[in-house]
Amino acid sequence: PPVLVNHITAPNVTLASAIIASAAVPGFINPVRLQLKGPDGVVRVQAENKDQTYWDGSIEQDIPTSGLAEMLNCQFFVTAQCNPHIVPFLFNTKGDVGRPSRWSSGMREDSWRGGFLLSALELYIKTDMIAKLHFLNEVEAAIGFFGTMFTQSTYTGSTTLVPHVVLEDFFKLFSDPNLRDMHRYFQAGSVSAYQHIAMIKLHYRIAHAL
């Protein structure tokens, strides 16, 4: 099961080691040990369970909504989804928050993005791929992380921020970004967040009232 490392469960874990562990993608980056900061201010590697290591949990369970809801009493979740193996499958046939579809008519709110035929074709291809991954997982024929991809994970929240991704980004997954890339990433993230501001405000008001 995923380990929820936050200010409640592990207040002495350093942010740097937690970030590195969260970015340790299985098969590409080796698991790491967490670092702890003691009362004396000295940072040490975790003493207990020295063989216990941590890695990115986005393959088996990307967003532990159940654990977070129980621990923090959350009703809504703001999710930023940037995983390259997930983003291509996030497709809203009739528009999304802040991105309404106006393909068929300038006034209709139920227009299919790109037209009905193209939208239905893309939806069919993506759902068919997910169904095949489920089948391969059931017959234990999936290799590596494909065994749990889309079968045991929650990849969206109440509000899901999905920055605009271009083909160039997939060729830079394991390379250090330059200054130009960072500016583009921040710009795309800001635009995606602004589109969901109204929905986030609404969720906050409901949660605050509850």
N, CA, C and O of each residue as an XYZ file, in Angstrom:
840
protein
N       0.831     -1.205      0.000
C       0.000      0.000      0.000
C       0.861      1.249      0.000
O       1.994      1.207      0.480
N       0.356      2.364     -0.526
C       1.154      3.591     -0.542
C       1.352      4.146      0.853
O       0.507      3.970      1.731
N       2.474      4.815      1.051
C       2.796      5.428      2.334
C       2.528      6.922      2.228
O       3.086      7.599      1.365
N       1.674      7.433      3.108
C       1.369      8.855      3.115
C       2.388      9.568      3.998
O       2.330      9.486      5.225
N       3.308     10.260      3.365
C       4.339     10.995      4.090
C       3.958     12.469      4.066
O       4.024     13.120      3.024
N       3.561     12.987      5.225
C       3.198     14.398      5.308
C       3.569     14.940      6.685
O       4.275     14.284      7.450
N       3.088     16.138      6.991
C       3.463     16.789      8.244
C       2.869     16.090      9.464
O       3.278     16.364     10.593
N       1.913     15.192      9.250
C       1.294     14.476     10.365
C       1.988     13.136     10.601
O       2.356     12.816     11.732
N       2.164     12.362      9.548
C       2.724     11.018      9.693
C       4.240     11.019      9.820
O       4.803     10.143     10.476
N       4.907     11.984      9.206
C       6.375     12.001      9.223
C       6.876     13.441      9.237
O       7.423     13.914      8.241
N       6.695     14.143     10.354
C       7.091     15.559     10.394
C       8.595     15.781     10.341
O       9.043     16.893     10.062
N       9.390     14.732     10.605
C      10.843     14.907     10.623
C      11.522     14.452      9.337
O      12.748     14.502      9.248
N      10.760     14.011      8.342
C      11.346     13.614      7.059
C      11.651     14.865      6.238
O      10.815     15.763      6.135
N      12.838     14.922      5.659
C      13.215     16.091      4.868
C      12.466     16.093      3.536
O      12.219     15.044      2.942
N      12.115     17.283      3.088
C      11.381     17.410      1.828
C      12.208     16.906      0.650
O      11.670     16.302     -0.278
N      13.515     17.154      0.687
C      14.373     16.753     -0.430
C      14.339     15.241     -0.638
O      14.206     14.777     -1.770
N      14.459     14.466      0.449
C      14.453     13.010      0.306
C      13.074     12.497     -0.090
O      12.967     11.517     -0.827
N      12.011     13.152      0.395
C      10.661     12.732      0.020
C      10.402     12.989     -1.459
O       9.761     12.180     -2.129
N      10.899     14.118     -1.971
C      10.719     14.435     -3.389
C      11.479     13.448     -4.257
O      10.967     12.987     -5.277
N      12.709     13.123     -3.853
C      13.500     12.162     -4.624
C      12.825     10.797     -4.638
O      12.796     10.125     -5.670
N      12.278     10.383     -3.489
C      11.582      9.096     -3.426
C      10.340      9.106     -4.305
O      10.037      8.112     -4.966
N       9.623     10.222     -4.315
C       8.417     10.316     -5.130
C       8.730     10.317     -6.617
O       7.888      9.941     -7.432
N       9.949     10.740     -6.976
C      10.344     10.782     -8.384
C      11.088      9.529     -8.827
O      11.479      9.424     -9.990
N      11.290      8.578     -7.918
C      12.027      7.356     -8.256
C      11.106      6.393     -9.000
O      10.469      5.535     -8.388
N      11.040      6.539    -10.309
C      10.163      5.705    -11.134
C      10.716      4.288    -11.192
O      11.879      4.106    -11.554
N       9.922      3.279    -10.848
C      10.410      1.889    -10.890
C      10.918      1.514    -12.276
O      10.270      1.784    -13.287
N      12.082      0.890    -12.302
C      12.666      0.475    -13.563
C      13.618      1.489    -14.164
O      14.388      1.161    -15.066
N      13.572      2.729    -13.668
C      14.439      3.774    -14.201
C      15.333      4.384    -13.119
O      16.504      4.672    -13.369
N      14.786      4.579    -11.924
C      15.541      5.163    -10.818
C      15.427      4.234     -9.618
O      14.329      3.812     -9.256
N      16.552      3.918     -9.006
C      16.560      2.996     -7.874
C      15.810      3.582     -6.681
O      15.826      4.796     -6.477
N      15.153      2.734     -5.893
C      14.494      3.211     -4.668
C      15.502      3.856     -3.723
O      16.688      3.529     -3.751
N      15.028      4.763     -2.899
C      15.918      5.512     -2.010
C      15.444      5.373     -0.567
O      14.314      4.960     -0.304
N      16.331      5.725      0.358
C      15.983      5.780      1.776
C      15.651      7.222      2.144
O      16.247      8.163      1.619
N      14.713      7.376      3.032
C      14.330      8.710      3.476
C      15.348      9.253      4.475
O      15.997      8.497      5.198
N      15.472     10.563      4.499
C      16.352     11.235      5.449
C      15.516     11.913      6.527
O      14.466     12.491      6.249
N      16.000     11.831      7.756
C      15.281     12.387      8.897
C      16.116     13.487      9.546
O      17.338     13.382      9.644
N      15.444     14.531      9.980
C      16.108     15.623     10.688
C      15.756     15.534     12.161
O      14.592     15.675     12.538
N      16.760     15.299     12.991
C      16.541     15.106     14.412
C      16.368     16.406     15.171
O      16.507     17.488     14.600
N      16.061     16.304     16.467
C      15.902     17.513     17.299
C      17.160     18.368     17.361
O      17.086     19.571     17.612
N      18.329     17.741     17.130
C      19.579     18.498     17.163
C      19.877     19.199     15.844
O      20.897     19.876     15.715
N      18.984     19.038     14.860
C      19.172     19.692     13.575
C      20.033     18.930     12.598
O      20.274     19.405     11.488
N      20.507     17.747     12.988
C      21.364     16.937     12.126
C      20.490     16.022     11.266
O      19.569     15.379     11.768
N      20.789     15.972      9.970
C      20.045     15.129      9.036
C      20.720     13.771      8.940
O      21.916     13.682      8.664
N      19.951     12.717      9.167
C      20.478     11.357      9.114
C      19.567     10.498      8.246
O      18.386     10.795      8.071
N      20.142      9.432      7.710
C      19.340      8.449      6.983
C      18.551      7.642      7.999
O      19.055      7.343      9.082
N      17.319      7.285      7.660
C      16.448      6.584      8.594
C      17.165      5.399      9.229
O      17.759      4.574      8.535
N      17.104      5.327     10.545
C      17.838      4.299     11.286
C      17.063      2.987     11.332
O      17.643      1.915     11.163
N      15.757      3.070     11.561
C      14.956      1.859     11.650
C      14.664      1.319     10.252
O      14.485      2.076      9.298
N      14.621      0.002     10.158
C      14.329     -0.664      8.883
C      15.250     -0.138      7.777
O      14.790      0.440      6.792
N      16.546     -0.346      7.956
C      17.511      0.202      7.009
C      17.326     -0.352      5.602
O      17.714      0.282      4.620
N      16.736     -1.533      5.511
C      16.522     -2.123      4.194
C      15.227     -1.635      3.547
O      14.918     -2.014      2.418
N      14.475     -0.805      4.248
C      13.211     -0.310      3.716
C      13.464      0.900      2.828
O      13.995      1.912      3.286
N      13.090      0.797      1.575
C      13.297      1.880      0.620
C      11.961      2.315      0.030
O      10.952      1.621      0.155
N      11.977      3.465     -0.607
C      10.743      4.053     -1.133
C      10.943      4.452     -2.592
O      12.046      4.790     -3.019
N       9.842      4.402     -3.345
C       9.887      4.810     -4.745
C       8.547      5.419     -5.140
O       7.617      5.488     -4.337
N       8.471      5.854     -6.378
C       7.275      6.518     -6.889
C       6.096      5.552     -6.899
O       6.195      4.443     -7.425
N       4.988      5.979     -6.316
C       3.811      5.115     -6.259
C       2.785      5.399     -7.329
O       1.667      4.888     -7.262
N       3.144      6.216     -8.330
C       2.160      6.610     -9.337
C       1.784      5.478    -10.282
O       0.791      5.583    -11.002
N       2.561      4.394    -10.292
C       2.227      3.285    -11.182
C       1.115      2.436    -10.584
O       0.141      2.111    -11.262
N       1.262      2.077     -9.303
C       0.282      1.194     -8.681
C      -0.904      1.962     -8.101
O      -2.039      1.490     -8.172
N      -0.655      3.125     -7.536
C      -1.746      3.925     -6.978
C      -1.305      5.373     -6.974
O      -0.600      5.821     -6.069
N      -1.730      6.100     -7.997
C      -1.214      7.447     -8.191
C      -1.719      8.412     -7.128
O      -0.927      9.151     -6.543
N      -3.012      8.418     -6.872
C      -3.592      9.369     -5.930
C      -4.336      8.599     -4.840
O      -5.430      8.097     -5.095
N      -3.779      8.493     -3.642
C      -4.438      7.747     -2.553
C      -5.573      8.556     -1.937
O      -5.468      9.013     -0.799
N      -6.652      8.731     -2.682
C      -7.749      9.578     -2.222
C      -8.393      9.044     -0.948
O      -8.783      9.823     -0.078
N      -8.507      7.724     -0.831
C      -9.155      7.157      0.357
C      -8.350      7.461      1.613
O      -8.907      7.867      2.633
N      -7.029      7.260      1.535
C      -6.186      7.532      2.687
C      -6.162      9.003      3.056
O      -6.190      9.350      4.236
N      -6.111      9.871      2.052
C      -6.102     11.308      2.322
C      -7.434     11.776      2.899
O      -7.469     12.612      3.802
N      -8.525     11.230      2.374
C      -9.843     11.620      2.881
C     -10.012     11.212      4.333
O     -10.587     11.956      5.128
N      -9.514     10.029      4.682
C      -9.640      9.556      6.058
C      -8.733     10.331      7.003
O      -9.130     10.651      8.124
N      -7.520     10.633      6.559
C      -6.560     11.296      7.434
C      -6.847     12.783      7.607
O      -6.759     13.310      8.716
N      -7.190     13.462      6.506
C      -7.330     14.914      6.531
C      -8.781     15.382      6.436
O      -9.050     16.583      6.411
N      -9.717     14.427      6.383
C     -11.142     14.759      6.284
C     -11.417     15.621      5.049
O     -12.054     16.671      5.134
N     -10.923     15.152      3.908
C     -11.082     15.889      2.653
C     -12.321     15.403      1.910
O     -12.618     14.208      1.884
N     -13.033     16.341      1.311
C     -14.162     15.994      0.454
C     -13.827     16.153     -1.027
O     -14.386     15.455     -1.873
N     -12.922     17.065     -1.335
C     -12.558     17.339     -2.723
C     -11.038     17.303     -2.861
O     -10.304     17.566     -1.908
N     -10.586     16.970     -4.074
C      -9.155     16.841     -4.327
C      -8.784     17.611     -5.585
O      -9.385     17.424     -6.643
N      -7.788     18.476     -5.457
C      -7.225     19.175     -6.609
C      -5.995     18.396     -7.052
O      -5.023     18.285     -6.304
N      -6.034     17.864     -8.247
C      -4.983     16.987     -8.744
C      -4.286     17.614     -9.942
O      -4.939     18.126    -10.852
N      -2.967     17.573     -9.940
C      -2.174     17.983    -11.101
C      -1.625     16.720    -11.745
O      -0.768     16.049    -11.169
N      -2.109     16.396    -12.926
C      -1.738     15.154    -13.588
C      -0.786     15.448    -14.744
O      -1.170     16.042    -15.752
N       0.473     15.014    -14.573
C       1.490     15.245    -15.600
C       2.180     13.956    -16.022
O       3.132     14.000    -16.802
N       1.727     12.815    -15.528
C       2.377     11.555    -15.880
C       2.248     11.293    -17.379
O       1.141     11.317    -17.918
N       3.366     11.044    -18.056
C       3.313     10.894    -19.524
C       2.518      9.690    -19.996
O       2.036      9.680    -21.129
N       2.366      8.655    -19.139
C       1.603      7.482    -19.557
C       0.122      7.621    -19.240
O      -0.663      6.726    -19.554
N      -0.272      8.737    -18.619
C      -1.667      8.948    -18.256
C      -2.300     10.085    -19.052
O      -3.451      9.984    -19.478
N      -1.552     11.161    -19.250
C      -2.097     12.358    -19.898
C      -2.757     12.056    -21.247
O      -3.838     12.584    -21.507
N      -2.159     11.232    -22.120
C      -2.821     10.988    -23.411
C      -4.190     10.331    -23.298
O      -4.991     10.416    -24.230
N      -4.475      9.677    -22.171
C      -5.753      8.988    -22.027
C      -6.817      9.854    -21.363
O      -7.979      9.453    -21.297
N      -6.446     11.025    -20.874
C      -7.422     11.921    -20.258
C      -8.081     12.741    -21.355
O      -7.512     13.717    -21.845
N      -9.273     12.338    -21.732
C      -9.958     12.967    -22.856
C     -11.407     13.226    -22.475
O     -12.129     12.308    -22.084
N     -11.825     14.469    -22.589
C     -13.200     14.848    -22.291
C     -13.941     15.093    -23.602
O     -13.660     16.054    -24.318
N     -14.876     14.223    -23.899
C     -15.545     14.280    -25.197
C     -16.375     15.541    -25.383
O     -16.565     15.996    -26.511
N     -16.871     16.109    -24.289
C     -17.741     17.284    -24.409
C     -17.179     18.492    -23.663
O     -17.928     19.322    -23.147
N     -15.861     18.577    -23.614
C     -15.243     19.725    -22.980
C     -14.897     19.465    -21.530
O     -15.278     18.445    -20.954
N     -14.171     20.404    -20.952
C     -13.709     20.267    -19.581
C     -13.920     21.590    -18.863
O     -14.365     22.571    -19.457
N     -13.594     21.603    -17.579
C     -13.719     22.830    -16.796
C     -12.819     23.907    -17.389
O     -11.615     23.701    -17.541
N     -13.397     25.046    -17.723
C     -12.635     26.131    -18.314
C     -12.334     25.945    -19.786
O     -11.760     26.835    -20.414
N     -12.712     24.796    -20.354
C     -12.464     24.520    -21.773
C     -13.722     23.923    -22.400
O     -13.719     22.757    -22.795
N     -14.779     24.695    -22.494
C     -16.013     24.163    -23.077
C     -15.849     23.884    -24.562
O     -15.063     24.537    -25.248
N     -16.598     22.911    -25.044
C     -16.555     22.567    -26.460
C     -17.609     23.373    -27.206
O     -18.779     23.387    -26.824
N     -17.191     24.035    -28.258
C     -18.105     24.823    -29.085
C     -17.972     24.402    -30.548
O     -18.075     25.229    -31.454
N     -17.743     23.114    -30.766
C     -17.440     22.650    -32.113
C     -18.656     22.725    -33.037
O     -18.567     23.250    -34.147
N     -19.796     22.196    -32.573
C     -20.962     22.105    -33.442
C     -21.712     23.417    -33.549
O     -22.216     23.768    -34.615
N     -21.785     24.142    -32.444
C     -22.532     25.384    -32.442
C     -21.925     26.325    -31.420
O     -21.331     25.885    -30.435
N     -22.070     27.594    -31.649
C     -21.496     28.564    -30.736
C     -22.237     28.671    -29.423
O     -21.722     29.277    -28.483
N     -23.431     28.105    -29.324
C     -24.239     28.257    -28.122
C     -24.465     26.948    -27.385
O     -24.763     26.966    -26.191
N     -24.334     25.832    -28.048
C     -24.629     24.553    -27.411
C     -23.550     24.175    -26.410
O     -22.368     24.443    -26.624
N     -23.969     23.544    -25.307
C     -23.035     23.133    -24.271
C     -22.765     21.634    -24.292
O     -21.985     21.132    -23.482
N     -23.408     20.915    -25.217
C     -23.217     19.470    -25.283
C     -22.546     19.059    -26.589
O     -22.729     17.934    -27.053
N     -21.779     19.953    -27.176
C     -21.116     19.655    -28.439
C     -19.961     18.691    -28.219
O     -19.242     18.790    -27.225
N     -19.787     17.772    -29.138
C     -18.678     16.826    -29.069
C     -17.409     17.509    -29.552
O     -17.400     18.144    -30.606
N     -16.347     17.378    -28.782
C     -15.083     18.012    -29.143
C     -14.536     17.408    -30.436
O     -14.298     16.202    -30.510
N     -14.339     18.244    -31.452
C     -13.855     17.770    -32.735
C     -14.927     17.161    -33.613
O     -14.622     16.613    -34.672
N     -16.188     17.249    -33.186
C     -17.261     16.603    -33.929
C     -17.519     15.203    -33.398
O     -16.640     14.594    -32.788
N     -18.713     14.694    -33.627
C     -19.093     13.413    -33.039
C     -18.225     12.263    -33.531
O     -17.768     11.454    -32.723
N     -17.989     12.170    -34.840
C     -17.269     11.024    -35.388
C     -15.831     10.965    -34.882
O     -15.381      9.916    -34.422
N     -15.108     12.079    -34.962
C     -13.716     12.087    -34.507
C     -13.623     11.872    -32.998
O     -12.740     11.161    -32.520
N     -14.534     12.485    -32.256
C     -14.519     12.326    -30.806
C     -14.834     10.888    -30.416
O     -14.186     10.326    -29.533
N     -15.827     10.289    -31.071
C     -16.184      8.900    -30.772
C     -15.058      7.950    -31.153
O     -14.813      6.970    -30.450
N     -14.366      8.229    -32.262
C     -13.258      7.374    -32.688
C     -12.117      7.415    -31.674
O     -11.571      6.373    -31.312
N     -11.759      8.604    -31.218
C     -10.689      8.712    -30.220
C     -11.094      8.038    -28.915
O     -10.282      7.356    -28.290
N     -12.339      8.223    -28.503
C     -12.818      7.597    -27.276
C     -12.797      6.077    -27.392
O     -12.442      5.385    -26.438
N     -13.177      5.555    -28.559
C     -13.180      4.103    -28.771
C     -11.765      3.531    -28.700
O     -11.542      2.497    -28.069
N     -10.814      4.200    -29.344
C      -9.438      3.703    -29.363
C      -8.854      3.672    -27.953
O      -8.204      2.700    -27.568
N      -9.086      4.735    -27.184
C      -8.499      4.813    -25.848
C      -9.153      3.824    -24.888
O      -8.457      3.168    -24.113
N     -10.471      3.710    -24.927
C     -11.135      2.751    -24.042
C     -10.798      1.316    -24.433
O     -10.723      0.441    -23.571
N     -10.594      1.069    -25.724
C     -10.212     -0.271    -26.167
C      -8.812     -0.627    -25.674
O      -8.568     -1.767    -25.280
N      -7.893      0.335    -25.693
C      -6.544      0.083    -25.186
C      -6.575     -0.213    -23.690
O      -5.880     -1.112    -23.217
N      -7.381      0.545    -22.944
C      -7.488      0.315    -21.503
C      -8.092     -1.057    -21.225
O      -7.656     -1.754    -20.308
N      -9.100     -1.449    -22.016
C      -9.722     -2.763    -21.835
C      -8.720     -3.884    -22.083
O      -8.723     -4.889    -21.372
N      -7.871     -3.719    -23.081
C      -6.858     -4.739    -23.371
C      -5.831     -4.824    -22.246
O      -5.361     -5.914    -21.919
N      -5.478     -3.683    -21.651
C      -4.555     -3.702    -20.519
C      -5.177     -4.417    -19.327
O      -4.490     -5.149    -18.614
N      -6.472     -4.209    -19.105
C      -7.170     -4.935    -18.044
C      -7.124     -6.438    -18.303
O      -6.884     -7.222    -17.385
N      -7.355     -6.835    -19.545
C      -7.350     -8.258    -19.888
C      -5.968     -8.868    -19.672
O      -5.851     -9.950    -19.096
N      -4.919     -8.181    -20.132
C      -3.564     -8.696    -19.949
C      -3.215     -8.827    -18.471
O      -2.497     -9.745    -18.074
N      -3.725     -7.907    -17.665
C      -3.466     -7.986    -16.232
C      -4.183     -9.172    -15.606
O      -3.635     -9.830    -14.721
N      -5.403     -9.454    -16.053
C      -6.175    -10.560    -15.489
C      -5.555    -11.915    -15.825
O      -5.602    -12.837    -15.011
N      -4.977    -12.038    -17.013
C      -4.368    -13.316    -17.408
C      -2.885    -13.359    -17.059
O      -2.171    -14.279    -17.458
N      -2.424    -12.344    -16.302
C      -1.038    -12.269    -15.836
C      -0.041    -12.298    -16.987
O       1.020    -12.917    -16.902
N      -0.410    -11.609    -18.068
C       0.470    -11.545    -19.231
C       1.099    -10.173    -19.403
O       1.904     -9.967    -20.311
N       0.740     -9.239    -18.542
C       1.292     -7.889    -18.648
C       2.725     -7.873    -18.125
O       3.067     -8.602    -17.193
N       3.546     -7.040    -18.731
C       4.957     -6.948    -18.378
C       5.210     -5.622    -17.672
O       4.754     -4.570    -18.120
N       5.941     -5.685    -16.563
C       6.333     -4.471    -15.856
C       5.141     -3.713    -15.310
O       4.183     -4.300    -14.808
N       5.221     -2.372    -15.420
C       4.177     -1.536    -14.837
C       2.872     -1.609    -15.614
O       1.853     -1.102    -15.146
N       2.879     -2.238    -16.812
C       1.635     -2.371    -17.560
C       0.632     -3.251    -16.820
O      -0.567     -3.202    -17.094
N       1.132     -4.060    -15.875
C       0.230     -4.924    -15.132
C      -0.719     -4.163    -14.231
O      -1.828     -4.626    -13.965
N      -0.300     -3.002    -13.758
C      -1.148     -2.217    -12.869
C      -1.623     -0.918    -13.503
O      -2.399     -0.179    -12.898
N      -1.169     -0.640    -14.698
C      -1.559      0.595    -15.371
C      -3.050      0.584    -15.673
O      -3.536     -0.306    -16.371
N      -3.765      1.550    -15.162
C      -5.201      1.729    -15.355
C      -6.039      0.648    -14.689
O      -7.254      0.626    -14.887
N      -5.450     -0.241    -13.917
C      -6.234     -1.307    -13.303
C      -6.377     -1.140    -11.801
O      -7.371     -1.589    -11.231
N      -5.413     -0.508    -11.142
C      -5.461     -0.393     -9.693
C      -5.202      1.036     -9.231
O      -4.794      1.248     -8.089
N      -5.427      1.997    -10.079
C      -5.026      3.355     -9.745
C      -6.160      4.349     -9.927
O      -7.101      4.128    -10.689
N      -6.035      5.450     -9.198
C      -6.910      6.596     -9.368
C      -6.054      7.742     -9.873
O      -5.137      8.186     -9.183
N      -6.346      8.220    -11.071
C      -5.483      9.203    -11.706
C      -6.109     10.590    -11.783
O      -5.484     11.526    -12.281
N      -7.322     10.725    -11.301
C      -7.983     12.019    -11.355
C      -8.555     12.361     -9.989
O      -8.778     11.482     -9.157
N      -8.788     13.643     -9.772
C      -9.403     14.105     -8.542
C     -10.718     14.791     -8.838
O     -11.252     14.677     -9.941
N     -11.240     15.505     -7.853
C     -12.463     16.267     -8.086
C     -12.231     17.326     -9.154
O     -13.105     17.602     -9.976
N     -11.048     17.910     -9.127
C     -10.607     18.848    -10.151
C      -9.212     18.427    -10.588
O      -8.296     18.368     -9.768
N      -9.047     18.138    -11.855
C      -7.781     17.622    -12.358
C      -7.143     18.631    -13.305
O      -7.709     18.961    -14.348
N      -5.965     19.115    -12.937
C      -5.226     20.053    -13.774
C      -4.320     19.262    -14.707
O      -3.461     18.505    -14.257
N      -4.516     19.440    -15.998
C      -3.715     18.732    -16.997
C      -3.065     19.768    -17.906
O      -3.722     20.282    -18.811
N      -1.790     20.087    -17.686
C      -1.112     21.065    -18.551
C      -1.044     20.571    -19.989
O      -1.054     19.370    -20.260
N      -0.973     21.531    -20.899
C      -0.880     21.185    -22.315
C       0.459     20.501    -22.587
O       1.517     21.026    -22.241
N       0.400     19.336    -23.204
C       1.598     18.544    -23.495
C       1.793     18.475    -25.002
O       0.844     18.239    -25.749
N       3.017     18.681    -25.441
C       3.355     18.582    -26.857
C       4.248     17.371    -27.070
O       4.785     16.810    -26.115
N       4.406     16.971    -28.324
C       5.192     15.780    -28.644
C       6.632     15.911    -28.171
O       7.260     14.916    -27.808
N       7.150     17.113    -28.171
C       8.532     17.348    -27.750
C       8.771     16.918    -26.305
O       9.872     16.492    -25.955
N       7.744     17.028    -25.469
C       7.905     16.701    -24.052
C       8.226     15.227    -23.830
O       8.941     14.890    -22.887
N       7.710     14.348    -24.681
C       7.935     12.917    -24.497
C       9.381     12.520    -24.812
O       9.840     11.465    -24.374
N      10.091     13.346    -25.559
C      11.492     13.062    -25.860
C      12.432     13.635    -24.800
O      13.647     13.453    -24.878
N      11.868     14.325    -23.812
C      12.689     14.935    -22.766
C      12.340     14.399    -21.385
O      12.597     15.058    -20.377
N      11.759     13.212    -21.337
C      11.311     12.672    -20.058
C      12.470     12.439    -19.098
O      12.327     12.649    -17.894
N      13.609     12.011    -19.616
C      14.731     11.645    -18.749
C      15.943     12.536    -18.981
O      17.082     12.118    -18.772
N      15.690     13.757    -19.412
C      16.768     14.729    -19.579
C      16.477     15.952    -18.715
O      15.321     16.250    -18.414
N      17.523     16.645    -18.326
C      17.359     17.830    -17.492
C      16.760     18.968    -18.317
O      17.251     19.264    -19.406
N      15.712     19.602    -17.815
C      15.102     20.713    -18.567
C      15.983     21.947    -18.535
O      16.678     22.201    -17.551
N      15.952     22.708    -19.612
C      16.678     23.969    -19.642
C      15.749     25.099    -19.206
O      14.591     24.863    -18.863
N      16.263     26.316    -19.223
C      15.477     27.459    -18.747
C      14.241     27.677    -19.612
O      13.176     28.026    -19.102
N      14.381     27.475    -20.909
C      13.236     27.644    -21.813
C      12.143     26.628    -21.497
O      10.958     26.962    -21.490
N      12.546     25.392    -21.238
C      11.565     24.362    -20.900
C      10.837     24.700    -19.604
O       9.620     24.536    -19.515
N      11.574     25.171    -18.601
C      10.959     25.490    -17.317
C       9.940     26.618    -17.457
O       8.872     26.571    -16.847
N      10.268     27.627    -18.256
C       9.314     28.714    -18.487
C       8.039     28.177    -19.141
O       6.933     28.583    -18.784
N       8.200     27.271    -20.090
C       7.037     26.708    -20.782
C       6.215     25.832    -19.841
O       4.985     25.841    -19.899
N       6.891     25.072    -18.973
C       6.176     24.227    -18.020
C       5.362     25.068    -17.037
O       4.199     24.769    -16.765
N       5.984     26.117    -16.511
C       5.274     26.979    -15.565
C       4.103     27.691    -16.238
O       3.042     27.861    -15.637
N       4.303     28.104    -17.483
C       3.234     28.781    -18.206
C       2.056     27.836    -18.442
O       0.902     28.214    -18.244
N       2.354     26.607    -18.866
C       1.284     25.638    -19.114
C       0.556     25.280    -17.826
O      -0.666     25.134    -17.824
N       1.297     25.136    -16.732
C       0.662     24.830    -15.459
C      -0.214     25.964    -14.962
O      -1.291     25.728    -14.415
N       0.247     27.203    -15.150
C      -0.536     28.361    -14.716
C      -1.836     28.471    -15.503
O      -2.893     28.728    -14.929
N      -1.758     28.278    -16.811
C      -2.958     28.354    -17.642
C      -3.958     27.273    -17.241
O      -5.158     27.535    -17.148
N      -3.461     26.060    -17.004
C      -4.350     24.975    -16.594
C      -5.001     25.261    -15.246
O      -6.174     24.946    -15.044
N      -4.247     25.858    -14.323
C      -4.802     26.173    -13.004
C      -5.849     27.275    -13.090
O      -6.891     27.192    -12.439
N      -5.580     28.310    -13.891
C      -6.534     29.410    -14.022
C      -7.870     28.931    -14.576
O      -8.918     29.467    -14.215
N      -7.844     27.937    -15.442
C      -9.085     27.430    -16.019
C      -9.977     26.768    -14.972
O     -11.189     26.663    -15.162
N      -9.380     26.322    -13.868
C     -10.138     25.601    -12.843
C     -10.394     26.437    -11.593
O     -10.913     25.917    -10.605
N     -10.043     27.711    -11.616
C     -10.183     28.540    -10.419
C     -11.627     28.577     -9.922
O     -11.871     28.441     -8.723
N     -12.577     28.758    -10.826
C     -13.983     28.846    -10.418
C     -14.447     27.547     -9.758
O     -15.158     27.582     -8.754
N     -14.049     26.406    -10.315
C     -14.439     25.123     -9.740
C     -13.780     24.908     -8.380
O     -14.413     24.386     -7.463
N     -12.525     25.302     -8.242
C     -11.827     25.151     -6.965
C     -12.492     26.014     -5.892
O     -12.659     25.572     -4.755
N     -12.870     27.236     -6.247
C     -13.565     28.106     -5.296
C     -14.884     27.488     -4.849
O     -15.227     27.533     -3.667
N     -15.619     26.913     -5.789
C     -16.901     26.291     -5.456
C     -16.708     25.112     -4.516
O     -17.438     24.973     -3.535
N     -15.726     24.260     -4.809
C     -15.455     23.118     -3.940
C     -15.026     23.569     -2.549
O     -15.410     22.964     -1.548
N     -14.232     24.633     -2.489
C     -13.773     25.125     -1.186
C     -14.949     25.629     -0.350
O     -15.014     25.371      0.852
N     -15.866     26.338     -0.978
C     -17.021     26.850     -0.241
C     -17.884     25.714      0.298
O     -18.372     25.779      1.426
N     -18.068     24.678     -0.511
C     -18.867     23.536     -0.054
C     -18.167     22.824      1.097
O     -18.792     22.510      2.110
N     -16.859     22.567      0.940
C     -16.114     21.873      1.989
C     -16.068     22.699      3.270
O     -16.168     22.149      4.367
N     -15.915     24.020      3.136
C     -15.865     24.889      4.315
C     -17.215     24.901      5.037
O     -17.266     24.949      6.266
N     -18.308     24.857      4.264
C     -19.637     24.836      4.873
C     -19.897     23.520      5.597
O     -20.561     23.486      6.632
N     -19.356     22.424      5.028
C     -19.546     21.121      5.670
C     -18.722     21.000      6.941
O     -18.763     19.966      7.607
